[in-house]
CSV table of C-alpha atoms in Angstrom, one decimal:
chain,number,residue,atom,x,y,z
A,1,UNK,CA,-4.5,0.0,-38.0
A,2,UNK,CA,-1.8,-0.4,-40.1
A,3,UNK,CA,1.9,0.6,-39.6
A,4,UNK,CA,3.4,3.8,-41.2
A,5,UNK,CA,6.9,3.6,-41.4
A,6,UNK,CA,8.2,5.0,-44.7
A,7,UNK,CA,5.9,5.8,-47.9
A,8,UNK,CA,6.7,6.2,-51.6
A,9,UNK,CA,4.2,7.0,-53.9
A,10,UNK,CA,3.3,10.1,-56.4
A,11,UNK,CA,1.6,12.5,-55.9
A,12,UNK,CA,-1.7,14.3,-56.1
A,13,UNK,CA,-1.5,18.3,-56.1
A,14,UNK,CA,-4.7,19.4,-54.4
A,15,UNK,CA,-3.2,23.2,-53.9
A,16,UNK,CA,-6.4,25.0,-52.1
A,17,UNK,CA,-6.2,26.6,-49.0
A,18,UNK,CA,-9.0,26.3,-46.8
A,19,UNK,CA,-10.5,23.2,-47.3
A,20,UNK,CA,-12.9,21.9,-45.4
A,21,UNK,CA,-14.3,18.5,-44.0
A,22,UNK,CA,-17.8,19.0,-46.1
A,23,UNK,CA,-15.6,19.3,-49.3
A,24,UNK,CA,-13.8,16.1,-48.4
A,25,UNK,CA,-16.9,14.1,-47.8
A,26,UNK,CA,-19.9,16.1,-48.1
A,27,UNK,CA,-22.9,15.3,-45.4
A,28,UNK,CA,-24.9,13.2,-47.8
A,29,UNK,CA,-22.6,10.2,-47.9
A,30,UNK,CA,-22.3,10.0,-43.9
A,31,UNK,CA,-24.7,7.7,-43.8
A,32,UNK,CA,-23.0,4.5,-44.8
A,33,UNK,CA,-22.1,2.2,-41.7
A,34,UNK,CA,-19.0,0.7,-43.7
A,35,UNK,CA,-15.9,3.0,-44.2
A,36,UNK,CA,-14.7,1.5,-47.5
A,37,UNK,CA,-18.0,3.1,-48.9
A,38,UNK,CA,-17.0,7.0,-48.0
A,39,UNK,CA,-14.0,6.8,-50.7
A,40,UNK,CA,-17.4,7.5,-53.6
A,41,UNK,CA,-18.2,10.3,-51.7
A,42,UNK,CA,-14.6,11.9,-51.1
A,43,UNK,CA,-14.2,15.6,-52.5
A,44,UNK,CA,-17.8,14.6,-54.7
A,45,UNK,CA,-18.8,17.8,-55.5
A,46,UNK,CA,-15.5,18.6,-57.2
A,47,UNK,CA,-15.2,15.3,-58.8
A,48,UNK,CA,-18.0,16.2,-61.2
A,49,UNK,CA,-15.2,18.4,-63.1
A,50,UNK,CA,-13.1,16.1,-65.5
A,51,UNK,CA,-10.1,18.6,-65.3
A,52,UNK,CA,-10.4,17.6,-61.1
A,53,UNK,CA,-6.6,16.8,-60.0
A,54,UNK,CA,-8.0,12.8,-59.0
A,55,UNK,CA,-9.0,12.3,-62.2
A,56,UNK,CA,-5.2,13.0,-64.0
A,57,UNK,CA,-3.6,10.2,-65.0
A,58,UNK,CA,-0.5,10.8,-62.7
A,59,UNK,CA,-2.4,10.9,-59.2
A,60,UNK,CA,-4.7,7.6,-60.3
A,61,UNK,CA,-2.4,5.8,-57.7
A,62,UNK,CA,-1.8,8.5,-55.6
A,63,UNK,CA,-1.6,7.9,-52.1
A,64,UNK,CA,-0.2,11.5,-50.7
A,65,UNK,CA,-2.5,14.4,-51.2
A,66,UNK,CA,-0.6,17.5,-51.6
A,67,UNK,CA,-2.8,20.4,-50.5
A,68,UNK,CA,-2.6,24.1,-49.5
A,69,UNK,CA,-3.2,26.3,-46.1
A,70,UNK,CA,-5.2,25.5,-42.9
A,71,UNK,CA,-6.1,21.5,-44.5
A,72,UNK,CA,-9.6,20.2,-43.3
A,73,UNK,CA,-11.2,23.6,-41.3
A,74,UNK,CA,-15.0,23.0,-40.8
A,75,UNK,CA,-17.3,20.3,-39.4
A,76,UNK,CA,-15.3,17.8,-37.0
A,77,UNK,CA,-16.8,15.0,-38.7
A,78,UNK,CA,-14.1,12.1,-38.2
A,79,UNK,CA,-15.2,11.0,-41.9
A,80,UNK,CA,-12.8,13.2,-43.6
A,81,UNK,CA,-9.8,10.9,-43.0
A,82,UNK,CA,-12.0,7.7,-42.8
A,83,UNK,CA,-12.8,8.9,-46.7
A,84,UNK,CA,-9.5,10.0,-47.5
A,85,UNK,CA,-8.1,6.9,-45.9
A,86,UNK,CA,-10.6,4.6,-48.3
A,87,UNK,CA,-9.7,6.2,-51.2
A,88,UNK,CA,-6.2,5.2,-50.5
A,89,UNK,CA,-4.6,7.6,-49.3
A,90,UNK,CA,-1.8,7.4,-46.2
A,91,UNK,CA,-0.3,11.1,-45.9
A,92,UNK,CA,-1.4,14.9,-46.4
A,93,UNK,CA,1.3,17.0,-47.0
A,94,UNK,CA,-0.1,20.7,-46.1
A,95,UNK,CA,0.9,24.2,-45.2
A,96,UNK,CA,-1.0,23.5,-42.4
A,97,UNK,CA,-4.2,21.7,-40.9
A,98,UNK,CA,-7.0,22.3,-38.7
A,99,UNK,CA,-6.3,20.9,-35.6
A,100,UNK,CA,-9.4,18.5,-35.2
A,101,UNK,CA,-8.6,17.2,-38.5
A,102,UNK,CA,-5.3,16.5,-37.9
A,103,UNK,CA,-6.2,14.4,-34.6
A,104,UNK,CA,-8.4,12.4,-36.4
A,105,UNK,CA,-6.3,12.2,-38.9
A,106,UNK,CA,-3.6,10.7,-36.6
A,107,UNK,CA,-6.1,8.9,-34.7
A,108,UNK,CA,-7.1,6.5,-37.4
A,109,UNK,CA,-3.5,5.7,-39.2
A,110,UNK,CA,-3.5,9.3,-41.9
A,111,UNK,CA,-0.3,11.2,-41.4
A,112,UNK,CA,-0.2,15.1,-42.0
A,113,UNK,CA,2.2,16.5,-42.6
A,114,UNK,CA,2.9,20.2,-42.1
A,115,UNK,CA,6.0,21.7,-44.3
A,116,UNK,CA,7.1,25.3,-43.7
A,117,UNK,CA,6.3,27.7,-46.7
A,118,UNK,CA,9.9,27.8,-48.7
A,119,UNK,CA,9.6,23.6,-48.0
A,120,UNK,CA,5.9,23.5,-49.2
A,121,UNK,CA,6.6,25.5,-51.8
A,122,UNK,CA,9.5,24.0,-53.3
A,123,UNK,CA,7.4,20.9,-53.0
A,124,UNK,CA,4.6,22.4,-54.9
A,125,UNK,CA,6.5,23.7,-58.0
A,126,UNK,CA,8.2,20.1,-58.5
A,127,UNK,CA,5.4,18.7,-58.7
A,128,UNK,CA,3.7,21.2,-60.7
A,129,UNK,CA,6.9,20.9,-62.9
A,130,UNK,CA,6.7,17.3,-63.2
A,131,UNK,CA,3.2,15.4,-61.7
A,132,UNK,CA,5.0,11.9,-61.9
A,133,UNK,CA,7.7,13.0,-59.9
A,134,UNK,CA,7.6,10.2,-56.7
A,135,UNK,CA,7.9,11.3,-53.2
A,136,UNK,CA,9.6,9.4,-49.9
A,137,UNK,CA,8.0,10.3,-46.3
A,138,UNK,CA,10.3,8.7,-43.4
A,139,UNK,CA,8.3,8.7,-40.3
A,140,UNK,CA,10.7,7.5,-38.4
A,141,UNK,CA,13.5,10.0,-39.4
A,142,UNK,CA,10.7,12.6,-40.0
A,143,UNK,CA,11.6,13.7,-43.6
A,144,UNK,CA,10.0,13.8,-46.6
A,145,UNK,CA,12.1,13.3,-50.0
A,146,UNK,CA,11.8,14.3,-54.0
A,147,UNK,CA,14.6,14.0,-55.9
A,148,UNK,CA,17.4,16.1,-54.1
A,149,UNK,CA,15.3,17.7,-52.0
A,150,UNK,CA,14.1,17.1,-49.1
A,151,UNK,CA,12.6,18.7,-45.7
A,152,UNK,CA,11.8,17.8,-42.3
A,153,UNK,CA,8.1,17.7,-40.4
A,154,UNK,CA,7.4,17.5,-37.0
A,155,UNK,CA,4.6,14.7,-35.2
A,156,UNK,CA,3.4,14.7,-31.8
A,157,UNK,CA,6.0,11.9,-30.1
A,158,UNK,CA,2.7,9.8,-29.2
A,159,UNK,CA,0.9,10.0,-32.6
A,160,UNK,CA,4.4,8.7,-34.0
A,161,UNK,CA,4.5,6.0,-32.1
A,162,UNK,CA,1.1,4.7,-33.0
A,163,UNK,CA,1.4,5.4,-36.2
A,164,UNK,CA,5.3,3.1,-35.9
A,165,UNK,CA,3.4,0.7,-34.3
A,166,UNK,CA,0.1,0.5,-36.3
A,167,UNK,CA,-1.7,1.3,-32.9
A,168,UNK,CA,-4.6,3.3,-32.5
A,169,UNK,CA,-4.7,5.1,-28.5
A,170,UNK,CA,-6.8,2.0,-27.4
A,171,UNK,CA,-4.4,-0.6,-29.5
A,172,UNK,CA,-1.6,1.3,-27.5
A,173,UNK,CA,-3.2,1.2,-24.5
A,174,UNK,CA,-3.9,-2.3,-24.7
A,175,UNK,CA,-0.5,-3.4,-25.5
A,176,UNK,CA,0.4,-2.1,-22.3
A,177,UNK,CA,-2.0,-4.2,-20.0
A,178,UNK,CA,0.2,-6.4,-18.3
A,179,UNK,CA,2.3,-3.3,-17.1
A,180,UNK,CA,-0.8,-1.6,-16.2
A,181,UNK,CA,-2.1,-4.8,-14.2
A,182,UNK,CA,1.1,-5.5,-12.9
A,183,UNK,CA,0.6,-1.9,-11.3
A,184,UNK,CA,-3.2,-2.3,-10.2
A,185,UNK,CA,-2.2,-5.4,-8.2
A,186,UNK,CA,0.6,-3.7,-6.6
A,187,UNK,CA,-1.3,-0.7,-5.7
A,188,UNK,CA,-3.9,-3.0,-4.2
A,189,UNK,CA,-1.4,-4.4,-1.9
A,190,UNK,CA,0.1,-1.0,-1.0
A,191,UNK,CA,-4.3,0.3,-0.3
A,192,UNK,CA,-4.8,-3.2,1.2
């Protein structure tokens, strides 16, 4: 997985509420065995529309979604970030997210990020105002940055450190084996 530390990019405004894991990657392209491949079938039945938010010059590079209220409800199909992430996308800045989503989310490298209304929607009307504008997220210092503004987010202390680290919880838990040997072998002697 790789690292998140800090991320500048544009944006792209995806302000729904309610959206859920079958409009991010519909059932019908679950079937690939490579994850690269689910980025054709990310928010497909919406991509159709030439006036769709991905398909504006400004958000061609995107790689921070921008979306509404309660982010990825629905299915807990782990191919919602997996599609997100092969598009190229790194962060969702939300209202808020459904909770499986967001561990997946975390789980595989794609920071959420939940800003409190008066943030979100300060957030929302710049970019509104101006869809070039370019955004800063700071995991480390948990803040996100456009132009003078700027908020804070919150992260679970363990999904941070993964993310920091570029770990997944196996990655993590692997980096830890000689500690975790080291243990087993004095235990051993302690049961012996």
């Amino acid at each position: 997985m790789k690292a998140f530390t800090t991320l500048t990019s544009r944006v792209a405004p995806l302000l729904r509420d309610d959206v859920d894991t079958d409009q991010i990657i519909p059932a019908k392209y679950l079937k690939v065995t490579d994850r690269s491949g689910l980025a054709e079938g990310l928010f497909a039945g919406w991509r159709a529309d030439p006036a769709f938010v991905l398909h504006q010059p400004p958000t061609e590079d995107a790689r921070v979604l921008l979306a509404g209220r309660n982010f990825g409800c629905g299915s807990s199909r782990e191919h919602a970030p997996w599609a997100l992430l092969a598009a190229g996308f790194r962060c969702v800045v939300a209202r808020s997210f459904a909770d499986i989503f967001r561990g997946n989310a975390l789980r595989n490298g794609l920071l959420t990020v939940a800003l409190a209304e008066p943030d979100h929607a300060r957030l929302s009307a710049e970019i509104e105002a101006d869809p070039w504008r370019v955004v800063s997220v700071d995991l480390e210092a948990q803040r996100i940055r456009w132009g003078a503004a700027e908020a804070s987010f919150e992260v679970d202390p363990f999904s941070r450190t993964c993310l920091l680290e570029g770990l997944d919880p196996i990655g993590y838990l692997l980096s830890h084996a000689g500690a975790i040997d080291a243990f087993e072998e004095r235990r051993g002697d302690a049961t012996a």
